[in-house]
């Protein structure tokens, strides 16, 4: 986007919450961070979550059916490539609608190609040193602008009624309203809105797909885990054809939850940037000056021997342990924390003498940082995506065999 369009982001000192940061004089219409964040909250966590989940299940079912998997074995030379195209298409159709892909059939492939070279932009390399990166970005932006133009032109007579969330052109109500909000913001144009949407699409697709694939690989690599996972999925499956999963019940299955949490602990190795824009910030005995950037290394936090339970070295933090986040009330050495304290839930379990294993992240504040934090929108959205697709891929007995 142009420097003029980008300035609105630099000048917004109001923060992402409803109440402005102290001293901020940003005009309400120019509160780009808050207005964007508000749309995402409503669309991915609020009133838009339930209809989006329904669309997600429909897209997964349609995608799996289109593969025409029979009783004959099919060979996939690269599981990651299969997941990138399949899951990437599902995510885009669920959030942004099918029009983006129908108008740009090669979009998902180019997006993953762009993901492979995107760090060259982060290094601020000039176009002469990274021509492919700049070319892919330009082509993706052209695809998005083509979609925007088509949707804007053909949606003049389309009116959402009641609490209807789906939109045949924009994907959902959130994306349509988000587009209009961005276009109404000072100095924003067609190019800048396309750039913002490219960042959103890239983040939505490339964050969840590797985690989703890693969870599948870890599950099918352990026969006992796979058998138990299938039992948990069966308890949350309606007897229909194709199978209908009760998502809320899937989200309460302890081993599935532990598998996903451990996937994010073991697989998410990033530096999380945080800025201190307005005034000095005190953390421990240190003071971080204003206008400074802070980096948090998730791998150091996720392998902190002082916090995490390894059962006396039986399950090292460098290795994947599917049951790391499970607490057995009869086993004081269970659970993710090295020195676990009894909670009210533990005492209640003891009172009724239950052996029910439960999932827990208690005591892991600052040590488990999935997608940048437990309250992150991406964590809630990605869990809504992962459960139905994992259930779809894992239910049929004997459907996976590593070669």
mmCIF file of C-alpha atoms in Angstrom:
data_model
loop_
_atom_site.group_PDB
_atom_site.id
_atom_site.type_symbol
_atom_site.label_atom_id
_atom_site.label_comp_id
_atom_site.label_asym_id
_atom_site.label_seq_id
_atom_site.Cartn_x
_atom_site.Cartn_y
_atom_site.Cartn_z
ATOM 1 C CA UNK A 1 0.000 0.000 0.000
ATOM 2 C CA UNK A 2 1.042 3.620 -0.445
ATOM 3 C CA UNK A 3 2.824 5.552 2.277
ATOM 4 C CA UNK A 4 -0.222 7.792 2.617
ATOM 5 C CA UNK A 5 -2.501 4.796 3.219
ATOM 6 C CA UNK A 6 -0.026 3.255 5.675
ATOM 7 C CA UNK A 7 0.208 6.470 7.686
ATOM 8 C CA UNK A 8 -3.241 5.884 9.171
ATOM 9 C CA UNK A 9 -1.829 2.810 10.928
ATOM 10 C CA UNK A 10 1.248 4.663 12.171
ATOM 11 C CA UNK A 11 -0.815 7.570 13.468
ATOM 12 C CA UNK A 12 -3.404 5.450 15.306
ATOM 13 C CA UNK A 13 -2.335 5.599 18.962
ATOM 14 C CA UNK A 14 -5.763 4.692 20.365
ATOM 15 C CA UNK A 15 -5.142 0.965 20.827
ATOM 16 C CA UNK A 16 -7.305 -2.081 19.927
ATOM 17 C CA UNK A 17 -9.827 -1.670 22.783
ATOM 18 C CA UNK A 18 -12.978 0.432 23.076
ATOM 19 C CA UNK A 19 -11.413 2.849 25.576
ATOM 20 C CA UNK A 20 -8.669 4.966 24.021
ATOM 21 C CA UNK A 21 -5.119 4.778 25.286
ATOM 22 C CA UNK A 22 -4.298 7.707 27.608
ATOM 23 C CA UNK A 23 -3.329 10.798 25.631
ATOM 24 C CA UNK A 24 -4.559 9.493 22.278
ATOM 25 C CA UNK A 25 -6.303 12.035 20.042
ATOM 26 C CA UNK A 26 -7.152 9.669 17.192
ATOM 27 C CA UNK A 27 -10.506 10.464 15.577
ATOM 28 C CA UNK A 28 -13.173 7.719 15.927
ATOM 29 C CA UNK A 29 -13.281 6.998 12.175
ATOM 30 C CA UNK A 30 -9.478 6.673 12.087
ATOM 31 C CA UNK A 31 -9.270 4.107 14.901
ATOM 32 C CA UNK A 32 -8.140 1.490 12.410
ATOM 33 C CA UNK A 33 -6.838 -1.019 14.968
ATOM 34 C CA UNK A 34 -9.938 -0.985 17.178
ATOM 35 C CA UNK A 35 -12.412 -1.071 14.296
ATOM 36 C CA UNK A 36 -10.570 -3.934 12.586
ATOM 37 C CA UNK A 37 -10.218 -5.886 15.820
ATOM 38 C CA UNK A 38 -13.905 -5.373 16.639
ATOM 39 C CA UNK A 39 -14.966 -6.848 13.294
ATOM 40 C CA UNK A 40 -12.734 -9.885 13.794
ATOM 41 C CA UNK A 41 -14.064 -10.480 17.310
ATOM 42 C CA UNK A 42 -17.670 -10.432 16.142
ATOM 43 C CA UNK A 43 -17.014 -12.508 13.049
ATOM 44 C CA UNK A 44 -14.718 -15.175 14.477
ATOM 45 C CA UNK A 45 -15.672 -15.325 18.162
ATOM 46 C CA UNK A 46 -19.058 -13.604 18.492
ATOM 47 C CA UNK A 47 -22.291 -13.914 16.565
ATOM 48 C CA UNK A 48 -20.509 -15.018 13.404
ATOM 49 C CA UNK A 49 -18.824 -18.069 14.967
ATOM 50 C CA UNK A 50 -21.777 -20.481 14.834
ATOM 51 C CA UNK A 51 -22.726 -19.914 11.161
ATOM 52 C CA UNK A 52 -19.048 -19.919 10.196
ATOM 53 C CA UNK A 53 -18.597 -23.273 11.939
ATOM 54 C CA UNK A 54 -21.587 -24.649 10.012
ATOM 55 C CA UNK A 55 -20.046 -23.462 6.735
ATOM 56 C CA UNK A 56 -16.737 -24.956 7.758
ATOM 57 C CA UNK A 57 -18.247 -28.415 8.319
ATOM 58 C CA UNK A 58 -20.030 -28.213 4.965
ATOM 59 C CA UNK A 59 -16.815 -27.233 3.172
ATOM 60 C CA UNK A 60 -14.836 -30.021 4.850
ATOM 61 C CA UNK A 61 -17.474 -32.588 3.949
ATOM 62 C CA UNK A 62 -17.609 -31.358 0.341
ATOM 63 C CA UNK A 63 -13.818 -31.296 0.092
ATOM 64 C CA UNK A 64 -13.422 -34.836 1.431
ATOM 65 C CA UNK A 65 -16.182 -36.111 -0.874
ATOM 66 C CA UNK A 66 -14.532 -34.508 -3.896
ATOM 67 C CA UNK A 67 -11.403 -36.585 -3.285
ATOM 68 C CA UNK A 68 -13.424 -39.712 -4.160
ATOM 69 C CA UNK A 69 -11.461 -41.858 -1.720
ATOM 70 C CA UNK A 70 -12.357 -45.521 -2.213
ATOM 71 C CA UNK A 71 -11.281 -48.717 -0.495
ATOM 72 C CA UNK A 72 -8.225 -48.757 -2.749
ATOM 73 C CA UNK A 73 -5.061 -47.221 -1.277
ATOM 74 C CA UNK A 74 -4.096 -43.789 -2.617
ATOM 75 C CA UNK A 75 -0.491 -42.620 -2.512
ATOM 76 C CA UNK A 76 0.255 -39.004 -1.545
ATOM 77 C CA UNK A 77 3.972 -38.229 -1.999
ATOM 78 C CA UNK A 78 3.725 -35.044 0.059
ATOM 79 C CA UNK A 79 1.138 -34.833 2.864
ATOM 80 C CA UNK A 80 1.988 -31.173 3.469
ATOM 81 C CA UNK A 81 1.217 -30.251 -0.136
ATOM 82 C CA UNK A 82 -2.091 -32.131 0.100
ATOM 83 C CA UNK A 83 -2.965 -30.256 3.290
ATOM 84 C CA UNK A 84 -1.877 -26.886 1.943
ATOM 85 C CA UNK A 85 -4.248 -27.040 -1.021
ATOM 86 C CA UNK A 86 -7.128 -28.880 0.680
ATOM 87 C CA UNK A 87 -7.199 -27.009 3.994
ATOM 88 C CA UNK A 88 -6.181 -23.708 2.410
ATOM 89 C CA UNK A 89 -9.148 -23.868 0.038
ATOM 90 C CA UNK A 90 -11.504 -24.812 2.878
ATOM 91 C CA UNK A 91 -10.388 -21.870 5.035
ATOM 92 C CA UNK A 92 -10.721 -19.367 2.196
ATOM 93 C CA UNK A 93 -14.161 -20.619 1.138
ATOM 94 C CA UNK A 94 -15.390 -20.586 4.748
ATOM 95 C CA UNK A 95 -14.287 -17.040 5.594
ATOM 96 C CA UNK A 96 -13.991 -15.247 2.245
ATOM 97 C CA UNK A 97 -16.376 -17.291 0.115
ATOM 98 C CA UNK A 98 -16.002 -19.308 -3.063
ATOM 99 C CA UNK A 99 -16.024 -16.296 -5.406
ATOM 100 C CA UNK A 100 -12.401 -15.420 -4.608
ATOM 101 C CA UNK A 101 -11.257 -18.873 -5.770
ATOM 102 C CA UNK A 102 -13.690 -19.205 -8.678
ATOM 103 C CA UNK A 103 -12.402 -15.910 -10.084
ATOM 104 C CA UNK A 104 -8.785 -16.883 -9.311
ATOM 105 C CA UNK A 105 -8.362 -20.696 -9.546
ATOM 106 C CA UNK A 106 -4.598 -20.564 -8.914
ATOM 107 C CA UNK A 107 -4.849 -18.390 -5.798
ATOM 108 C CA UNK A 108 -4.150 -21.041 -3.113
ATOM 109 C CA UNK A 109 -1.095 -22.391 -4.922
ATOM 110 C CA UNK A 110 0.339 -18.886 -5.337
ATOM 111 C CA UNK A 111 -0.422 -18.067 -1.683
ATOM 112 C CA UNK A 112 1.680 -21.008 -0.490
ATOM 113 C CA UNK A 113 4.421 -20.125 -2.937
ATOM 114 C CA UNK A 114 4.370 -16.603 -1.492
ATOM 115 C CA UNK A 115 4.514 -18.013 2.042
ATOM 116 C CA UNK A 116 7.768 -19.760 1.170
ATOM 117 C CA UNK A 117 9.506 -16.482 0.314
ATOM 118 C CA UNK A 118 7.628 -13.929 2.415
ATOM 119 C CA UNK A 119 10.465 -13.479 4.923
ATOM 120 C CA UNK A 120 12.414 -11.665 2.227
ATOM 121 C CA UNK A 121 9.900 -8.856 2.624
ATOM 122 C CA UNK A 122 10.438 -8.878 6.384
ATOM 123 C CA UNK A 123 14.144 -8.390 5.698
ATOM 124 C CA UNK A 124 13.228 -5.383 3.519
ATOM 125 C CA UNK A 125 15.174 -6.700 0.565
ATOM 126 C CA UNK A 126 14.743 -4.570 -2.566
ATOM 127 C CA UNK A 127 12.922 -5.986 -5.576
ATOM 128 C CA UNK A 128 16.199 -6.648 -7.398
ATOM 129 C CA UNK A 129 17.190 -9.102 -4.630
ATOM 130 C CA UNK A 130 13.760 -10.776 -4.349
ATOM 131 C CA UNK A 131 11.956 -10.451 -7.702
ATOM 132 C CA UNK A 132 9.844 -13.593 -7.217
ATOM 133 C CA UNK A 133 8.534 -12.370 -3.843
ATOM 134 C CA UNK A 134 7.442 -9.028 -5.247
ATOM 135 C CA UNK A 135 5.962 -10.672 -8.350
ATOM 136 C CA UNK A 136 3.890 -13.110 -6.259
ATOM 137 C CA UNK A 137 2.658 -10.335 -4.003
ATOM 138 C CA UNK A 138 1.603 -8.283 -7.011
ATOM 139 C CA UNK A 139 -0.232 -11.263 -8.570
ATOM 140 C CA UNK A 140 -2.031 -12.054 -5.295
ATOM 141 C CA UNK A 141 -3.071 -8.420 -4.883
ATOM 142 C CA UNK A 142 -4.423 -8.441 -8.445
ATOM 143 C CA UNK A 143 -6.480 -11.543 -7.565
ATOM 144 C CA UNK A 144 -7.920 -9.873 -4.476
ATOM 145 C CA UNK A 145 -8.719 -6.636 -6.309
ATOM 146 C CA UNK A 146 -10.413 -8.670 -9.043
ATOM 147 C CA UNK A 147 -12.540 -10.370 -6.363
ATOM 148 C CA UNK A 148 -13.312 -7.058 -4.637
ATOM 149 C CA UNK A 149 -14.414 -5.468 -7.910
ATOM 150 C CA UNK A 150 -16.632 -8.392 -8.852
ATOM 151 C CA UNK A 151 -18.201 -8.637 -5.379
ATOM 152 C CA UNK A 152 -18.745 -4.884 -5.110
ATOM 153 C CA UNK A 153 -20.296 -4.706 -8.589
ATOM 154 C CA UNK A 154 -22.650 -7.658 -8.139
ATOM 155 C CA UNK A 155 -23.658 -7.117 -4.522
ATOM 156 C CA UNK A 156 -25.559 -3.880 -5.133
ATOM 157 C CA UNK A 157 -28.876 -5.706 -5.015
ATOM 158 C CA UNK A 158 -27.900 -8.196 -2.334
ATOM 159 C CA UNK A 159 -29.338 -7.521 1.097
ATOM 160 C CA UNK A 160 -28.629 -9.655 4.172
ATOM 161 C CA UNK A 161 -31.815 -10.454 6.076
ATOM 162 C CA UNK A 162 -32.290 -11.206 9.749
ATOM 163 C CA UNK A 163 -29.269 -12.801 11.330
ATOM 164 C CA UNK A 164 -28.097 -14.351 8.065
ATOM 165 C CA UNK A 165 -24.308 -14.413 8.050
ATOM 166 C CA UNK A 166 -23.348 -16.088 4.783
ATOM 167 C CA UNK A 167 -22.732 -13.905 1.766
ATOM 168 C CA UNK A 168 -22.421 -15.523 -1.681
ATOM 169 C CA UNK A 169 -19.913 -12.910 -2.857
ATOM 170 C CA UNK A 170 -17.959 -11.851 0.225
ATOM 171 C CA UNK A 171 -18.076 -15.136 2.140
ATOM 172 C CA UNK A 172 -19.685 -13.701 5.252
ATOM 173 C CA UNK A 173 -21.168 -10.581 6.753
ATOM 174 C CA UNK A 174 -17.924 -9.762 8.601
ATOM 175 C CA UNK A 175 -15.832 -9.597 5.414
ATOM 176 C CA UNK A 176 -18.387 -7.431 3.609
ATOM 177 C CA UNK A 177 -18.687 -4.987 6.518
ATOM 178 C CA UNK A 178 -14.915 -5.028 7.035
ATOM 179 C CA UNK A 179 -14.358 -4.058 3.400
ATOM 180 C CA UNK A 180 -16.823 -1.163 3.637
ATOM 181 C CA UNK A 181 -15.300 -0.005 6.925
ATOM 182 C CA UNK A 182 -11.779 0.029 5.498
ATOM 183 C CA UNK A 183 -12.864 1.892 2.352
ATOM 184 C CA UNK A 184 -14.544 4.549 4.541
ATOM 185 C CA UNK A 185 -11.338 5.085 6.518
ATOM 186 C CA UNK A 186 -9.246 8.139 5.697
ATOM 187 C CA UNK A 187 -6.746 7.754 2.809
ATOM 188 C CA UNK A 188 -7.628 4.087 2.185
ATOM 189 C CA UNK A 189 -8.089 2.985 -1.423
ATOM 190 C CA UNK A 190 -8.615 -0.183 -3.466
ATOM 191 C CA UNK A 191 -4.915 -1.078 -3.276
ATOM 192 C CA UNK A 192 -4.561 -0.599 0.482
ATOM 193 C CA UNK A 193 -7.708 -2.610 1.285
ATOM 194 C CA UNK A 194 -6.438 -5.433 -0.948
ATOM 195 C CA UNK A 195 -3.117 -5.350 0.917
ATOM 196 C CA UNK A 196 -4.923 -5.591 4.253
ATOM 197 C CA UNK A 197 -7.026 -8.516 3.015
ATOM 198 C CA UNK A 198 -3.926 -10.304 1.702
ATOM 199 C CA UNK A 199 -2.397 -10.096 5.173
ATOM 200 C CA UNK A 200 -5.627 -11.462 6.703
ATOM 201 C CA UNK A 201 -5.898 -14.313 4.185
ATOM 202 C CA UNK A 202 -2.234 -15.245 4.542
ATOM 203 C CA UNK A 203 -2.497 -15.291 8.341
ATOM 204 C CA UNK A 204 -5.758 -17.272 8.373
ATOM 205 C CA UNK A 205 -4.469 -19.961 6.015
ATOM 206 C CA UNK A 206 -0.780 -20.366 6.823
ATOM 207 C CA UNK A 207 -1.085 -20.368 10.619
ATOM 208 C CA UNK A 208 -3.558 -23.171 11.060
ATOM 209 C CA UNK A 209 -2.592 -25.518 8.207
ATOM 210 C CA UNK A 210 0.838 -26.648 9.507
ATOM 211 C CA UNK A 211 -0.580 -27.178 13.016
ATOM 212 C CA UNK A 212 -3.485 -29.143 11.591
ATOM 213 C CA UNK A 213 -1.174 -31.392 9.591
ATOM 214 C CA UNK A 214 1.228 -31.863 12.518
ATOM 215 C CA UNK A 215 -1.648 -32.951 14.767
ATOM 216 C CA UNK A 216 -2.697 -35.544 12.182
ATOM 217 C CA UNK A 217 0.849 -36.912 11.814
ATOM 218 C CA UNK A 218 1.401 -37.177 15.581
ATOM 219 C CA UNK A 219 -1.937 -38.958 15.959
ATOM 220 C CA UNK A 220 -1.494 -41.562 13.241
ATOM 221 C CA UNK A 221 2.121 -42.201 14.328
ATOM 222 C CA UNK A 222 0.988 -43.711 17.640
ATOM 223 C CA UNK A 223 -1.421 -46.644 17.379
ATOM 224 C CA UNK A 224 -2.682 -46.344 20.983
ATOM 225 C CA UNK A 225 -3.297 -42.604 20.614
ATOM 226 C CA UNK A 226 -5.067 -43.137 17.276
ATOM 227 C CA UNK A 227 -7.354 -45.791 18.776
ATOM 228 C CA UNK A 228 -8.259 -43.573 21.745
ATOM 229 C CA UNK A 229 -8.817 -40.534 19.528
ATOM 230 C CA UNK A 230 -11.236 -42.523 17.374
ATOM 231 C CA UNK A 231 -13.162 -43.475 20.502
ATOM 232 C CA UNK A 232 -13.409 -39.828 21.525
ATOM 233 C CA UNK A 233 -14.545 -38.831 18.031
ATOM 234 C CA UNK A 234 -17.150 -41.608 18.011
ATOM 235 C CA UNK A 235 -18.681 -40.214 21.200
ATOM 236 C CA UNK A 236 -19.206 -36.886 19.437
ATOM 237 C CA UNK A 237 -20.483 -38.249 16.119
ATOM 238 C CA UNK A 238 -24.068 -38.598 14.962
ATOM 239 C CA UNK A 239 -24.914 -41.737 12.993
ATOM 240 C CA UNK A 240 -25.555 -40.243 9.574
ATOM 241 C CA UNK A 241 -24.007 -40.339 6.118
ATOM 242 C CA UNK A 242 -21.730 -38.490 5.860
ATOM 243 C CA UNK A 243 -20.985 -38.444 9.602
ATOM 244 C CA UNK A 244 -22.178 -35.333 11.452
ATOM 245 C CA UNK A 245 -19.869 -34.175 14.236
ATOM 246 C CA UNK A 246 -21.076 -32.370 17.328
ATOM 247 C CA UNK A 247 -18.395 -29.696 17.447
ATOM 248 C CA UNK A 248 -19.093 -28.548 20.996
ATOM 249 C CA UNK A 249 -18.692 -32.127 22.182
ATOM 250 C CA UNK A 250 -15.524 -32.624 20.132
ATOM 251 C CA UNK A 251 -14.060 -29.546 21.820
ATOM 252 C CA UNK A 252 -14.548 -31.187 25.225
ATOM 253 C CA UNK A 253 -12.721 -34.449 24.506
ATOM 254 C CA UNK A 254 -9.622 -34.389 26.749
ATOM 255 C CA UNK A 255 -7.170 -36.293 24.546
ATOM 256 C CA UNK A 256 -8.079 -34.238 21.466
ATOM 257 C CA UNK A 257 -7.537 -31.055 23.475
ATOM 258 C CA UNK A 258 -4.220 -32.321 24.819
ATOM 259 C CA UNK A 259 -3.056 -33.342 21.348
ATOM 260 C CA UNK A 260 -3.782 -29.895 19.972
ATOM 261 C CA UNK A 261 -2.190 -28.089 22.924
ATOM 262 C CA UNK A 262 0.938 -30.240 22.657
ATOM 263 C CA UNK A 263 1.071 -29.645 18.902
ATOM 264 C CA UNK A 264 1.174 -25.902 19.569
ATOM 265 C CA UNK A 265 3.741 -26.296 22.365
ATOM 266 C CA UNK A 266 6.030 -28.599 20.417
ATOM 267 C CA UNK A 267 5.594 -27.074 16.970
ATOM 268 C CA UNK A 268 5.218 -23.320 17.464
ATOM 269 C CA UNK A 269 8.731 -21.867 17.512
ATOM 270 C CA UNK A 270 8.530 -18.160 16.791
ATOM 271 C CA UNK A 271 9.529 -14.747 18.093
ATOM 272 C CA UNK A 272 6.483 -12.731 19.144
ATOM 273 C CA UNK A 273 6.968 -8.959 18.711
ATOM 274 C CA UNK A 274 5.316 -6.513 21.097
ATOM 275 C CA UNK A 275 5.772 -2.749 21.044
ATOM 276 C CA UNK A 276 5.687 -0.237 23.907
ATOM 277 C CA UNK A 277 4.151 2.766 22.115
ATOM 278 C CA UNK A 278 3.089 5.274 24.757
ATOM 279 C CA UNK A 279 4.952 5.087 28.047
ATOM 280 C CA UNK A 280 7.681 2.983 29.748
ATOM 281 C CA UNK A 281 6.602 -0.495 30.806
ATOM 282 C CA UNK A 282 7.819 -2.271 33.929
ATOM 283 C CA UNK A 283 8.351 -6.025 33.801
ATOM 284 C CA UNK A 284 10.028 -7.633 36.797
ATOM 285 C CA UNK A 285 12.985 -5.483 37.763
ATOM 286 C CA UNK A 286 13.380 -4.123 34.229
ATOM 287 C CA UNK A 287 11.896 -1.022 32.609
ATOM 288 C CA UNK A 288 11.262 -1.087 28.874
ATOM 289 C CA UNK A 289 11.423 2.440 27.385
ATOM 290 C CA UNK A 290 8.552 3.649 25.213
ATOM 291 C CA UNK A 291 8.723 3.241 21.421
ATOM 292 C CA UNK A 292 10.732 0.040 21.803
ATOM 293 C CA UNK A 293 10.010 -3.429 20.431
ATOM 294 C CA UNK A 294 10.037 -6.503 22.665
ATOM 295 C CA UNK A 295 10.510 -10.079 21.380
ATOM 296 C CA UNK A 296 9.332 -13.213 23.191
ATOM 297 C CA UNK A 297 10.889 -16.531 22.148
ATOM 298 C CA UNK A 298 8.188 -19.202 22.372
ATOM 299 C CA UNK A 299 10.623 -22.135 22.149
ATOM 300 C CA UNK A 300 12.409 -21.003 25.328
ATOM 301 C CA UNK A 301 9.048 -20.758 27.084
ATOM 302 C CA UNK A 302 7.806 -24.079 25.714
ATOM 303 C CA UNK A 303 10.909 -25.951 26.875
ATOM 304 C CA UNK A 304 11.337 -24.345 30.298
ATOM 305 C CA UNK A 305 12.462 -27.190 32.557
ATOM 306 C CA UNK A 306 11.419 -25.242 35.658
ATOM 307 C CA UNK A 307 7.769 -25.155 34.541
ATOM 308 C CA UNK A 308 6.944 -28.187 32.418
ATOM 309 C CA UNK A 309 6.329 -31.725 33.609
ATOM 310 C CA UNK A 310 8.467 -34.445 31.990
ATOM 311 C CA UNK A 311 7.689 -37.197 34.530
ATOM 312 C CA UNK A 312 11.301 -37.259 35.667
ATOM 313 C CA UNK A 313 12.661 -37.204 32.134
ATOM 314 C CA UNK A 314 10.417 -39.920 30.723
ATOM 315 C CA UNK A 315 8.855 -37.421 28.305
ATOM 316 C CA UNK A 316 11.499 -34.787 27.379
ATOM 317 C CA UNK A 317 10.264 -31.376 26.292
ATOM 318 C CA UNK A 318 12.049 -31.736 22.968
ATOM 319 C CA UNK A 319 9.753 -34.675 22.175
ATOM 320 C CA UNK A 320 6.014 -34.847 21.500
ATOM 321 C CA UNK A 321 3.868 -36.342 24.276
ATOM 322 C CA UNK A 322 0.184 -36.583 23.383
ATOM 323 C CA UNK A 323 -0.996 -36.775 27.009
ATOM 324 C CA UNK A 324 1.153 -33.956 28.412
ATOM 325 C CA UNK A 325 -1.877 -31.721 29.132
ATOM 326 C CA UNK A 326 -3.968 -34.417 30.844
ATOM 327 C CA UNK A 327 -4.537 -34.622 34.597
ATOM 328 C CA UNK A 328 -5.427 -37.935 36.218
ATOM 329 C CA UNK A 329 -6.903 -37.311 39.700
ATOM 330 C CA UNK A 330 -5.334 -40.592 40.842
ATOM 331 C CA UNK A 331 -1.876 -39.678 39.571
ATOM 332 C CA UNK A 332 -0.218 -36.726 41.371
ATOM 333 C CA UNK A 333 2.602 -36.719 38.806
ATOM 334 C CA UNK A 334 0.254 -36.107 35.880
ATOM 335 C CA UNK A 335 -0.497 -32.776 34.242
ATOM 336 C CA UNK A 336 1.541 -30.259 32.255
ATOM 337 C CA UNK A 337 3.120 -28.462 35.236
ATOM 338 C CA UNK A 338 6.173 -29.720 37.029
ATOM 339 C CA UNK A 339 4.902 -28.741 40.474
ATOM 340 C CA UNK A 340 1.156 -29.006 40.204
ATOM 341 C CA UNK A 341 -1.009 -27.606 42.940
ATOM 342 C CA UNK A 342 -4.400 -29.051 43.778
ATOM 343 C CA UNK A 343 -7.307 -27.031 42.436
ATOM 344 C CA UNK A 344 -11.003 -26.968 43.266
ATOM 345 C CA UNK A 345 -11.575 -29.279 40.295
ATOM 346 C CA UNK A 346 -9.079 -31.787 41.728
ATOM 347 C CA UNK A 347 -10.782 -31.713 45.123
ATOM 348 C CA UNK A 348 -14.194 -32.171 43.521
ATOM 349 C CA UNK A 349 -12.905 -35.191 41.583
ATOM 350 C CA UNK A 350 -11.502 -36.712 44.761
ATOM 351 C CA UNK A 351 -14.794 -36.124 46.596
ATOM 352 C CA UNK A 352 -16.742 -38.266 44.115
ATOM 353 C CA UNK A 353 -13.880 -40.735 43.751
ATOM 354 C CA UNK A 354 -13.713 -40.390 39.967
ATOM 355 C CA UNK A 355 -10.969 -41.586 37.655
ATOM 356 C CA UNK A 356 -12.022 -39.184 34.924
ATOM 357 C CA UNK A 357 -9.019 -37.698 33.153
ATOM 358 C CA UNK A 358 -9.295 -33.991 32.296
ATOM 359 C CA UNK A 359 -7.480 -31.502 30.106
ATOM 360 C CA UNK A 360 -5.751 -28.576 31.809
ATOM 361 C CA UNK A 361 -3.507 -25.588 31.105
ATOM 362 C CA UNK A 362 -3.517 -24.401 34.722
ATOM 363 C CA UNK A 363 -0.246 -22.877 35.873
ATOM 364 C CA UNK A 364 1.091 -22.311 32.351
ATOM 365 C CA UNK A 365 0.614 -18.550 32.158
ATOM 366 C CA UNK A 366 3.591 -17.177 30.258
ATOM 367 C CA UNK A 367 4.930 -20.672 29.531
ATOM 368 C CA UNK A 368 2.440 -21.815 26.882
ATOM 369 C CA UNK A 369 2.041 -19.182 24.160
ATOM 370 C CA UNK A 370 0.034 -20.631 21.246
ATOM 371 C CA UNK A 371 -0.287 -18.276 18.257
ATOM 372 C CA UNK A 372 0.940 -15.462 20.488
ATOM 373 C CA UNK A 373 -1.303 -16.066 23.520
ATOM 374 C CA UNK A 374 -4.240 -18.105 24.840
ATOM 375 C CA UNK A 375 -6.696 -15.252 24.217
ATOM 376 C CA UNK A 376 -5.602 -14.861 20.603
ATOM 377 C CA UNK A 377 -8.414 -14.908 18.013
ATOM 378 C CA UNK A 378 -6.430 -17.377 15.916
ATOM 379 C CA UNK A 379 -6.448 -19.945 18.738
ATOM 380 C CA UNK A 380 -10.250 -19.991 18.946
ATOM 381 C CA UNK A 381 -10.714 -19.937 15.182
ATOM 382 C CA UNK A 382 -8.118 -22.618 14.505
ATOM 383 C CA UNK A 383 -9.641 -24.987 17.073
ATOM 384 C CA UNK A 384 -13.007 -24.606 15.330
ATOM 385 C CA UNK A 385 -11.299 -25.619 12.072
ATOM 386 C CA UNK A 386 -9.120 -28.413 13.396
ATOM 387 C CA UNK A 387 -11.735 -30.523 15.208
ATOM 388 C CA UNK A 388 -14.097 -31.287 12.301
ATOM 389 C CA UNK A 389 -11.305 -31.815 9.761
ATOM 390 C CA UNK A 390 -9.326 -34.022 12.153
ATOM 391 C CA UNK A 391 -12.451 -36.042 12.894
ATOM 392 C CA UNK A 392 -13.176 -36.418 9.176
ATOM 393 C CA UNK A 393 -9.636 -37.619 8.444
ATOM 394 C CA UNK A 394 -9.282 -39.933 11.438
ATOM 395 C CA UNK A 395 -12.639 -41.679 11.771
ATOM 396 C CA UNK A 396 -12.351 -44.468 9.139
ATOM 397 C CA UNK A 397 -10.412 -47.407 10.593
ATOM 398 C CA UNK A 398 -7.268 -48.258 8.689
ATOM 399 C CA UNK A 399 -7.429 -45.136 6.485
ATOM 400 C CA UNK A 400 -3.771 -44.170 7.057
ATOM 401 C CA UNK A 401 -0.553 -46.069 6.533
ATOM 402 C CA UNK A 402 2.864 -44.433 6.504
ATOM 403 C CA UNK A 403 5.298 -45.486 3.777
#
